[in-house]
Short mmCIF file of C-alpha atoms in Angstrom, two decimals:
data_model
loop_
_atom_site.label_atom_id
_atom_site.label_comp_id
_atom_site.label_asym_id
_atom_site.label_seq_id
_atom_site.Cartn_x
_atom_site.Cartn_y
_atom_site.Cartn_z
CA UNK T 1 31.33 9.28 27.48
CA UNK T 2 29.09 6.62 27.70
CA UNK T 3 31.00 4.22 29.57
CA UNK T 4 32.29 7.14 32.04
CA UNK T 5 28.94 7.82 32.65
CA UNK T 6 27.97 3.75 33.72
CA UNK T 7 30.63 4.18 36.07
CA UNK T 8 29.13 7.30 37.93
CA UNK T 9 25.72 6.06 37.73
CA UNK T 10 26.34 3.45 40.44
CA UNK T 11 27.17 5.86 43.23
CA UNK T 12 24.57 8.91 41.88
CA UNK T 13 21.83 9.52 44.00
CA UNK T 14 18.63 10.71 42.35
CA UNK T 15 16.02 12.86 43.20
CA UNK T 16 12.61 10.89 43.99
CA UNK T 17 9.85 9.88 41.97
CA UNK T 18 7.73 12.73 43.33
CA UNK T 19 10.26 15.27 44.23
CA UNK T 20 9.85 18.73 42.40
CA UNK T 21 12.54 20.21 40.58
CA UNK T 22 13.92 22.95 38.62
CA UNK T 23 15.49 22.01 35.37
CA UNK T 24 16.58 24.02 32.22
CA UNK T 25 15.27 21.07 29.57
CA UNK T 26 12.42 19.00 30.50
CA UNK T 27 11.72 15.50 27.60
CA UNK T 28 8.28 14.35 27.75
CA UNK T 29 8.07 11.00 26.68
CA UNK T 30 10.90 8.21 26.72
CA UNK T 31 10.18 6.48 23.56
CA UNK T 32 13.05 6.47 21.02
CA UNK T 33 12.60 10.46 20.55
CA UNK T 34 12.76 11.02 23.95
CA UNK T 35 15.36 8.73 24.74
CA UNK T 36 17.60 9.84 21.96
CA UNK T 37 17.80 13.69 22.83
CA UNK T 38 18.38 13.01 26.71
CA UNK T 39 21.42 10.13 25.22
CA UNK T 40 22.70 13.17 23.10
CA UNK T 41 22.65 15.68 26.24
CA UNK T 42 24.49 13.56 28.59
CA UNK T 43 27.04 12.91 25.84
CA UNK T 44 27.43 16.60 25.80
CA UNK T 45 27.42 17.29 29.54
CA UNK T 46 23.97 18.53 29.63
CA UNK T 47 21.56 17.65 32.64
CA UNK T 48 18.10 16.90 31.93
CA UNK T 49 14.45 15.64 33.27
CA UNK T 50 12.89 12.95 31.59
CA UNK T 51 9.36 11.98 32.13
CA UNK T 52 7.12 9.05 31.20
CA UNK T 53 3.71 8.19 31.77
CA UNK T 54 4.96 4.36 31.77
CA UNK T 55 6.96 2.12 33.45
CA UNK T 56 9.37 0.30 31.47
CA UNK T 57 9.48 -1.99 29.65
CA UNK T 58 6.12 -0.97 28.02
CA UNK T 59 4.82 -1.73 24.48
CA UNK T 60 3.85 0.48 22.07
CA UNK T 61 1.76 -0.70 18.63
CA UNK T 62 3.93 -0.20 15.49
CA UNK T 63 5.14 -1.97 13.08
CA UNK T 64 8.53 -2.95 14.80
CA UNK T 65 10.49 -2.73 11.86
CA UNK T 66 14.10 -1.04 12.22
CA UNK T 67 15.91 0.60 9.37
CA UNK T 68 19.62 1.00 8.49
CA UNK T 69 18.67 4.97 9.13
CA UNK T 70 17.98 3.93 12.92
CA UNK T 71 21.18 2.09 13.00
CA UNK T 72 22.88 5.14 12.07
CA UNK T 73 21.25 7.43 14.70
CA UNK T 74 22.46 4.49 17.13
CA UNK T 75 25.77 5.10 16.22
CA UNK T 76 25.74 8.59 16.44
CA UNK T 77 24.45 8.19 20.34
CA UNK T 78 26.91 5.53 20.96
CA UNK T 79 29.47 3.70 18.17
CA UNK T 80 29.46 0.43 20.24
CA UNK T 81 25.45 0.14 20.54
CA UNK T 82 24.39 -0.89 16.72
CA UNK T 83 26.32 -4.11 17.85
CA UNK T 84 25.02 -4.66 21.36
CA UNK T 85 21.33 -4.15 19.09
CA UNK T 86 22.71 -6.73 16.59
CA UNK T 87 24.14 -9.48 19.11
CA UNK T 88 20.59 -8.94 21.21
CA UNK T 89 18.23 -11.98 20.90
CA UNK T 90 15.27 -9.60 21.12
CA UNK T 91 15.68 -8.55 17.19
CA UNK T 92 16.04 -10.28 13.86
CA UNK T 93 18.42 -9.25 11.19
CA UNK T 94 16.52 -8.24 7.80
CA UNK T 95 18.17 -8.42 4.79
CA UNK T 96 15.66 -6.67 2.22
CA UNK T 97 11.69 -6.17 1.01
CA UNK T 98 8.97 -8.49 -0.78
CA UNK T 99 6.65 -6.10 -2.24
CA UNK T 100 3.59 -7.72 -3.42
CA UNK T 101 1.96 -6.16 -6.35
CA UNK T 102 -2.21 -5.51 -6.81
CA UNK T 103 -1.63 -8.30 -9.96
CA UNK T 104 0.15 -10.37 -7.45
CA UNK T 105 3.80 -9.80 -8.42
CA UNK T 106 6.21 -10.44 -5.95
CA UNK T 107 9.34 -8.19 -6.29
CA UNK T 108 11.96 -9.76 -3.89
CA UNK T 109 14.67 -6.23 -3.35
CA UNK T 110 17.72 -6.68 -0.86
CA UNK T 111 19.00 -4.11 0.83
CA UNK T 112 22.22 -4.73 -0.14
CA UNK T 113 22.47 -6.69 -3.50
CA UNK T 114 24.65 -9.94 -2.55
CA UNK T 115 24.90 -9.75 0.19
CA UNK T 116 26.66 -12.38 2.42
CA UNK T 117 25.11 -12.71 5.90
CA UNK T 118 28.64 -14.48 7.01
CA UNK T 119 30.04 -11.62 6.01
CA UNK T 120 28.16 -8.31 5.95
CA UNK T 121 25.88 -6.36 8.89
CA UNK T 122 22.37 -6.14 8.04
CA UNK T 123 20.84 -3.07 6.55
CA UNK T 124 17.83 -3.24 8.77
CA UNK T 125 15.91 -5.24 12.14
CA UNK T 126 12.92 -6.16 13.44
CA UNK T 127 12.30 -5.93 17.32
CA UNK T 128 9.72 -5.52 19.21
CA UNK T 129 8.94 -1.87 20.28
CA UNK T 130 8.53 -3.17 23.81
CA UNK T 131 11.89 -4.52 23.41
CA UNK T 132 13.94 -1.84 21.44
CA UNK T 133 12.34 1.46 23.65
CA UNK T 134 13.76 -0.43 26.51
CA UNK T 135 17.15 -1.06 24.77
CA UNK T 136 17.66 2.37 24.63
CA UNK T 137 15.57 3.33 28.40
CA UNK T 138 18.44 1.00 29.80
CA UNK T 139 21.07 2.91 28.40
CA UNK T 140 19.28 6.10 30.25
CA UNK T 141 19.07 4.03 33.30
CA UNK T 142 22.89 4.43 33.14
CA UNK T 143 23.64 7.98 32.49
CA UNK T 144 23.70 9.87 35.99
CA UNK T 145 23.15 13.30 33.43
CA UNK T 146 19.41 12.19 32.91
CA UNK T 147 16.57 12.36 35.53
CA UNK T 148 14.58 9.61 34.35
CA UNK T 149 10.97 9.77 36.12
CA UNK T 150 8.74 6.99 35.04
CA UNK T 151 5.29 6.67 35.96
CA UNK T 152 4.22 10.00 36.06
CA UNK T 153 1.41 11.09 33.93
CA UNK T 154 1.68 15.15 33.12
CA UNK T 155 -1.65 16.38 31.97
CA UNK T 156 -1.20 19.91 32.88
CA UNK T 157 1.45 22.42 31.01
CA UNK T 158 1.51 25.68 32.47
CA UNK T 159 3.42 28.86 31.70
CA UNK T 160 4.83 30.74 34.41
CA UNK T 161 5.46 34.58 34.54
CA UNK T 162 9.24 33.95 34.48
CA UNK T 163 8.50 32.14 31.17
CA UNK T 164 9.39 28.77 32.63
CA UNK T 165 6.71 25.72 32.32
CA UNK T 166 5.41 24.23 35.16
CA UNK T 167 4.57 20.55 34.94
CA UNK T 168 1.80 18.68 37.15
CA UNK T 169 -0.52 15.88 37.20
CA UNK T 170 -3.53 15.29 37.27
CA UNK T 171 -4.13 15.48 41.27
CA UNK T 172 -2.48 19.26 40.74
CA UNK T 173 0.98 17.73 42.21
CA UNK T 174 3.77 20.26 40.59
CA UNK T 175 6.83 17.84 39.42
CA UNK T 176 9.02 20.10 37.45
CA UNK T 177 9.50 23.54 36.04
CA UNK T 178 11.91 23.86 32.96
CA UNK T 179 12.66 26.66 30.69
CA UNK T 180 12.16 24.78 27.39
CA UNK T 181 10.37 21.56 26.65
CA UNK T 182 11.21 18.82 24.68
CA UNK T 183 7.91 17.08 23.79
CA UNK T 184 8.22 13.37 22.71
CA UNK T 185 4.86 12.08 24.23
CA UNK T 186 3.66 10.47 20.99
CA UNK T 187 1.27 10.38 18.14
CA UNK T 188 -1.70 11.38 21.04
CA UNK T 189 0.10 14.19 22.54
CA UNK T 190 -2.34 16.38 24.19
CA UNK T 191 0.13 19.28 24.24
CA UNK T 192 0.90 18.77 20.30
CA UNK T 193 -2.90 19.25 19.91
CA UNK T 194 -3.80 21.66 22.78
CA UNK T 195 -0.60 24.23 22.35
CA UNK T 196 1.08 23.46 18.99
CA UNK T 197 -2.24 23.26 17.59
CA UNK T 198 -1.54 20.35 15.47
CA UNK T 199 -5.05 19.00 14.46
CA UNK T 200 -5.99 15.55 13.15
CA UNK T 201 -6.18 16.36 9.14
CA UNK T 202 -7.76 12.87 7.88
CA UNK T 203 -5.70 13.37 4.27
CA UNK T 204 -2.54 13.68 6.50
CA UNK T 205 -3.06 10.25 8.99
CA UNK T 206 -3.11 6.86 8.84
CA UNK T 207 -5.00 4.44 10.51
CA UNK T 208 -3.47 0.99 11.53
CA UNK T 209 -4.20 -2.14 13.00
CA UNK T 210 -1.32 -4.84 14.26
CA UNK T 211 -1.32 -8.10 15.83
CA UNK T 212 1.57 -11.04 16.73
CA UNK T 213 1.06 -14.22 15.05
CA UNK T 214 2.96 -17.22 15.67
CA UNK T 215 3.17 -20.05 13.01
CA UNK T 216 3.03 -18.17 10.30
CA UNK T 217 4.70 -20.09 7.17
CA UNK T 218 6.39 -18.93 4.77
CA UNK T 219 8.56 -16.27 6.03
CA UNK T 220 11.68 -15.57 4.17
CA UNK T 221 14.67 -16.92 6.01
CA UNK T 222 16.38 -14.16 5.22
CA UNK T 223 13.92 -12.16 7.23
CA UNK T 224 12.73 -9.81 4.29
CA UNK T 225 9.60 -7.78 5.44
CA UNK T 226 6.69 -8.04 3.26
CA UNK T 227 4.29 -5.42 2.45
CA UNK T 228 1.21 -6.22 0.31
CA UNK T 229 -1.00 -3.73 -1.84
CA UNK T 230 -3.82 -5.62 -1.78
CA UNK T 231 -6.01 -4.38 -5.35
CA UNK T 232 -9.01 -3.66 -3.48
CA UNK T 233 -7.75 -2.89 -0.35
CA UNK T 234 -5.67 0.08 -2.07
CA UNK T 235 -4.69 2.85 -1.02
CA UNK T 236 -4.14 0.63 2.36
CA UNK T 237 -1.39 -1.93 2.57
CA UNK T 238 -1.06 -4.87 4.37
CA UNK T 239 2.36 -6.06 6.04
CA UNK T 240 3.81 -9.56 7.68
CA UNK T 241 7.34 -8.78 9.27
CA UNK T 242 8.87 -11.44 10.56
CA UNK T 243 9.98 -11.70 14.63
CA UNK T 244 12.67 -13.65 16.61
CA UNK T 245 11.25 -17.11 18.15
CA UNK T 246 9.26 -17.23 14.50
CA UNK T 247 6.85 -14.71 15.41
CA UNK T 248 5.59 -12.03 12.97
CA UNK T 249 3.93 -8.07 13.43
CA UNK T 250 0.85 -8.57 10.44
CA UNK T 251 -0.80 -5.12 10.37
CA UNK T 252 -2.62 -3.05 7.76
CA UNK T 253 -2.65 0.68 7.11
CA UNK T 254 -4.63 3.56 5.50
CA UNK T 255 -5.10 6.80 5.46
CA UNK T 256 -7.95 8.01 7.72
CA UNK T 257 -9.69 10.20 4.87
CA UNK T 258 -10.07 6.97 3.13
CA UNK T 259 -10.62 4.96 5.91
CA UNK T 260 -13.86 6.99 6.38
CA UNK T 261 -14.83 7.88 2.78
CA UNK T 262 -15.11 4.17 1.84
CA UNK T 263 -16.51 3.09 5.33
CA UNK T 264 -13.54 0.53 5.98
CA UNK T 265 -13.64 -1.71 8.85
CA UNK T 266 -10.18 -2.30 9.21
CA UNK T 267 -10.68 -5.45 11.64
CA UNK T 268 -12.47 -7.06 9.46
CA UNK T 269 -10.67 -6.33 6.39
CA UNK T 270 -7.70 -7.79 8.02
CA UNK T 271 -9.41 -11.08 9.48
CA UNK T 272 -10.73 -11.20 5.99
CA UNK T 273 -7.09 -10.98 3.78
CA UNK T 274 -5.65 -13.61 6.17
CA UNK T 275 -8.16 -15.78 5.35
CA UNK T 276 -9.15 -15.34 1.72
CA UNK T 277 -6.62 -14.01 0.22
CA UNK T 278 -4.21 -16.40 -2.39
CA UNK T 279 -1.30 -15.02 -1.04
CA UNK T 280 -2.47 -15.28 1.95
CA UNK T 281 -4.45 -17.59 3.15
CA UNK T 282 -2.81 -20.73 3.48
CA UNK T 283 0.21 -19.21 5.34
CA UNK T 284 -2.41 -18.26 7.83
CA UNK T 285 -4.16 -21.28 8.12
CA UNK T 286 -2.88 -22.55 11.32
CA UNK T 287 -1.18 -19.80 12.61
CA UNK T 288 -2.10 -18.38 15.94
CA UNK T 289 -2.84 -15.07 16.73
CA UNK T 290 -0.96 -13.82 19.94
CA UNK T 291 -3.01 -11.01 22.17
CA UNK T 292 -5.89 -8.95 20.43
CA UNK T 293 -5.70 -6.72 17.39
CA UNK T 294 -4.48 -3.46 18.63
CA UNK T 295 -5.29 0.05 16.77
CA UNK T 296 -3.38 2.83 16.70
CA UNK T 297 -3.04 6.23 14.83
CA UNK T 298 -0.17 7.40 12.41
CA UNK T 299 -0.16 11.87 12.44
CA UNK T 300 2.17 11.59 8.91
CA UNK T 301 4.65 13.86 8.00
CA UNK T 302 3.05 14.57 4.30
CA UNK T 303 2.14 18.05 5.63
CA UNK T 304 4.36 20.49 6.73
CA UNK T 305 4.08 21.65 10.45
CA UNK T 306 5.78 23.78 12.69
CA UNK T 307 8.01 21.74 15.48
CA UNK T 308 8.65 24.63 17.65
CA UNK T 309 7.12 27.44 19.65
CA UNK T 310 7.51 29.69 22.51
CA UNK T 311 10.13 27.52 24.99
CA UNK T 312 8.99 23.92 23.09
CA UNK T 313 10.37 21.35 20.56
CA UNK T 314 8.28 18.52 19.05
CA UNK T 315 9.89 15.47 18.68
CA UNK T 316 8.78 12.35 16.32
CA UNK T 317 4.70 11.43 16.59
CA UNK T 318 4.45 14.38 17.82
CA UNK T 319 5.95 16.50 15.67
CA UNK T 320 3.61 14.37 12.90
CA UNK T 321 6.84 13.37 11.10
CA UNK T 322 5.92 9.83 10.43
CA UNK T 323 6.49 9.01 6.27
CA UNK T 324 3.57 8.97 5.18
CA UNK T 325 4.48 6.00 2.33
CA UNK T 326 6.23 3.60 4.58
CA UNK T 327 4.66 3.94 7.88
CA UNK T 328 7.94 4.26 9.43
CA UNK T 329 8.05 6.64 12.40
CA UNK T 330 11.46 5.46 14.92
CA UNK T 331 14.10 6.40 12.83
CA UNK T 332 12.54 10.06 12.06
CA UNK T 333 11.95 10.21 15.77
CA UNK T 334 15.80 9.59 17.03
CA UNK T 335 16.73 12.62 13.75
CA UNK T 336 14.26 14.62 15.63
CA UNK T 337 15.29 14.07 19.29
CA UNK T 338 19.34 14.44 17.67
CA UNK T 339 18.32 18.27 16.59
CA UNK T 340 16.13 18.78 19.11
CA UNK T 341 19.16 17.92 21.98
CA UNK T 342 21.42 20.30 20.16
CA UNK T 343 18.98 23.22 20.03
CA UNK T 344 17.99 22.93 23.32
CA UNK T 345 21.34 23.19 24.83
CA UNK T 346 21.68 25.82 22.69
CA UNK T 347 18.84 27.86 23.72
CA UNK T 348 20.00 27.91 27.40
CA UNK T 349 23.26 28.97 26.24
CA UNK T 350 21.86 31.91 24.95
CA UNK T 351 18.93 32.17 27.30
CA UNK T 352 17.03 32.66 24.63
CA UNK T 353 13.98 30.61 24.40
CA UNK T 354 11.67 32.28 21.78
CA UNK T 355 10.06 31.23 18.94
CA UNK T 356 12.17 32.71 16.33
CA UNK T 357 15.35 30.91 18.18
CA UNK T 358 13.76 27.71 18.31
CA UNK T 359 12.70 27.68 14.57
CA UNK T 360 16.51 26.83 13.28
CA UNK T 361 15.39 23.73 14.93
CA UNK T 362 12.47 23.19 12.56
CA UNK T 363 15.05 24.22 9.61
CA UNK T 364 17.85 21.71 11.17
CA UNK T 365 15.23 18.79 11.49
CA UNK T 366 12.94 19.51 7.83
CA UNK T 367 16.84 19.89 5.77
CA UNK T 368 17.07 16.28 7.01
CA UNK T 369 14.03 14.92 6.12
CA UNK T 370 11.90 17.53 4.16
CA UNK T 371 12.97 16.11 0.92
CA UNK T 372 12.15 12.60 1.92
CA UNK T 373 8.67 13.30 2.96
CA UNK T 374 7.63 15.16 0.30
CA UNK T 375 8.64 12.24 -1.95
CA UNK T 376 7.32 9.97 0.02
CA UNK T 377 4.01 12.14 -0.04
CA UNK T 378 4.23 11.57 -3.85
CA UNK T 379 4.54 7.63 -3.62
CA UNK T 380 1.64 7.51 -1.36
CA UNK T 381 -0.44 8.92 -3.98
CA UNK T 382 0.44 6.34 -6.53
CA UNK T 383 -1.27 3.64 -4.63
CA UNK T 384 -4.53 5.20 -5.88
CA UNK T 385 -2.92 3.99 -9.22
CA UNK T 386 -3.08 0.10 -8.99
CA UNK T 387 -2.49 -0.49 -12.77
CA UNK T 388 0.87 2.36 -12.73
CA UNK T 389 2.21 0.12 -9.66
CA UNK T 390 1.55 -3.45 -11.48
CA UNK T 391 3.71 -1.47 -14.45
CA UNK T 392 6.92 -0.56 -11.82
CA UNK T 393 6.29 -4.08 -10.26
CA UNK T 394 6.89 -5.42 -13.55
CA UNK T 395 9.39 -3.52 -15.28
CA UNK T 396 11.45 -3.67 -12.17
CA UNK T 397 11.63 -7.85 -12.02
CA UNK T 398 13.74 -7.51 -15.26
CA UNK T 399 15.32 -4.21 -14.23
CA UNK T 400 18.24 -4.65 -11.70
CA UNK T 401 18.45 -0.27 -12.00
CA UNK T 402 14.53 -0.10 -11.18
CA UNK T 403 15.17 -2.68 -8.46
CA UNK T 404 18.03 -1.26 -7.00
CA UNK T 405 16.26 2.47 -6.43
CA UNK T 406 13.00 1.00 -5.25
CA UNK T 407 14.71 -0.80 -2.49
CA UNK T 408 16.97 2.37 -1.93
CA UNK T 409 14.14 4.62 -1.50
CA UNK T 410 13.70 2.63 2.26
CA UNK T 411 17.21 3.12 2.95
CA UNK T 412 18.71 6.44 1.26
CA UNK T 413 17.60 9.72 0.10
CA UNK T 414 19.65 10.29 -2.42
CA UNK T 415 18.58 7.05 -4.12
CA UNK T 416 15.07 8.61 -4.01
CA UNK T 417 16.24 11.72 -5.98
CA UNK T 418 16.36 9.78 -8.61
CA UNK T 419 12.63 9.92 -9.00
CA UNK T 420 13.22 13.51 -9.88
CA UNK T 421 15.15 13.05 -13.10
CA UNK T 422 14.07 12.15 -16.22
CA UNK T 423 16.92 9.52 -16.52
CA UNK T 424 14.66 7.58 -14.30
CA UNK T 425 11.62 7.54 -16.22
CA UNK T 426 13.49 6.87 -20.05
CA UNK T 427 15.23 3.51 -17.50
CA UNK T 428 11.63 2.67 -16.43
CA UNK T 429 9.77 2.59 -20.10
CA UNK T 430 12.26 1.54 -21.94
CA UNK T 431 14.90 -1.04 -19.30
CA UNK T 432 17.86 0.94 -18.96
CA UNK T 433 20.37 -0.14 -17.02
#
């Protein structure tokens, strides 16, 4: 389908920038939610709009980290794209996780335990989100199925008599009406907020702050990503993944509530660990810092929202279905724009575009990743437990069955179940293997 639809891309002719149209499914946002459920339509002969506020190639603050569950929503678009991602000089192979303890403890976990990099495909990546939201925006560029608007900035979402939305901007100019929306506009979606009525809960967001650095030293060289729980910096976490062209994303995270209980500055509190902390510091000594320290916000999946409404779908940030232990927000995105493709074409099918329809969509999207969240909910809590995670940290150096579910909890769910049986608990006190 894919490469059918390269060939009839070069001789489509597309409707302008500013032309108005009438479309069944309109995507807001062409970040990898976006992207991924107009990819999924055009593989199933559906024709869509898809708008962006950006021009591409655009960056986007996040940690940049890609794991093996985004590899396998790239296969699902397309089974030839994880290796066009893999043989791309814009990412880095990783190969597992240094967690860093409050007592200092590293805890080095593969993905895969020996593995051979001559012989086996990474688990995970790192790219830049500039670079990997354009990887998949150029495979858009190519389908003639998708509309692909960029530059245009929709602030107004109105609902028409007929039911349809109508889409302007902010002059009043009218680009679209559609009969369902797909709404992948990100973690400051005004239309998440202002329709869906999903508020900023402080107990249910993080706050983060990320920078490049080049010359950083001591970066593994088999490109695991680190992430440091810092004793006093709990329940935050501080992370160093490492880039192609020896870069690295350093970043820190916490949740808001605490963020604003404890009076945090996060800037300085970063600029601080780099350059006081043991672990730390002398890796950072004469690195240099590329661009400024850029914020951003983190709407977590911890709570449990509704994704769908009267003619709309929520995709990824917006939908607040980041996990709220690991940060990690693309891969839950693609699941979301995957479901939210299929229920879509669905709902013109049947012409039916109401609110009890489109909740099998919620149902299709939370029996994927309800489970994980909720655990993931549960691990986030333990970081206001620094003594309890120097105990795991240690046990699990000396505990390849300890080791092995920690690092599967960033790469499988039903590794993570695990956590709900005592088996796991008698293998933690006592070193079961």
């Amino acid at each position: 389908m894919l490469v059918s639809g390269r060939k009839q891309a070069k001789n489509q002719k597309r409707p302008t920038k500013n032309q108005s149209v009438e479309v069944d499914i309109c995507i807001l946002g062409a970040g990898p939610g976006g992207a991924t459920a107009a990819l999924h339509l055009a593989n199933a002969g559906h024709r869509c709009l898809l708008l962006d506020r950006a021009a591409f190639p655009r960056d986007k603050v996040c940690g940049d980290a890609l794991s093996g569950k985004v590899i396998n929503e790239l296969r699902r678009i397309g089974p030839e794209l994880p290796a066009r991602l893999t043989a791309a000089p814009m990412q880095v192979p990783s190969w597992g996780i240094d967690f860093f303890a409050p007592n200092g403890r590293r805890l080095g976990i593969p993905f895969k335990p020996d593995f051979d990099k001559t012989r086996d495909a990474a688990a995970g990546h790192i790219a830049k989100r500039i670079d990997f939201d354009n990887f998949l925006v150029e495979e858009v560029r190519l389908r003639p199925e998708i509309d692909f608007r960029e530059g245009l900035d929709i602030t107004q979402h109105e609902r028409l008599p007929d039911g349809r939305w109508r889409l302007r901007t902010a002059d009043g100019t009218t680009v679209a009406t559609a009969r369902v929306l797909l709404v992948a506009n990100g973690a400051q979606s005004a239309f998440a907020r202002q329709i869906a009525g999903h508020a900023l809960e402080p107990d249910h967001h993080c706050a983060g702050l990320r920078a490049y650095y080049d010359g950083v030293t001591g970066l593994s060289p088999d490109n695991f990503i680190e992430l440091h729980f810092i004793k006093d910096f709990l329940p935050g976490y501080l992370w160093v993944f490492p880039l192609p062209n020896g870069q690295a994303n350093v970043g820190v995270g916490m949740l808001t509530k605490a963020v604003s209980a404890r009076k945090v500055n996060l800037r300085e509190r970063l600029a601080e660990m780099l350059d006081t902390h043991p672990a730390l510091k002398e890796r950072f000594a004469g690195a240099t810092r590329l661009g400024p320290v850029r914020g951003f916000g983190l709407p977590l999946g911890s709570k449990r929202r509704a994704l769908s409404g009267d003619a709309y779908l929520l995709l990824g940030d917006a939908g607040s279905l980041i996990d709220p232990f690991s940060g990690e927000g693309i891969s839950h995105a693609m699941v979301s724009g995957r479901h939210a493709a299929d229920w879509a074409a669905q709902a013109v099918a049947a012409q039916d575009f109401s609110p009890d329809f489109l909740k099998q969509y919620d149902a299709a999207v939370y029996r994927r990743l309800g489970q994980e969240l909720r655990l993931s909910r549960a691990m986030q809590r333990l970081l206001n437990f620094p003594t309890l995670f120097n105990f795991i940290a240690n046990r699990a150096v000396n505990n390849p069955t300890l080791a092995e579910t920690l690092s599967s909890m960033f790469m499988d769910l039903d590794m993570r179940e695990r956590l709900r049986k005592p088996s796991f608990y008698v293998q933690l006190l006592f070193g079961g293997k």
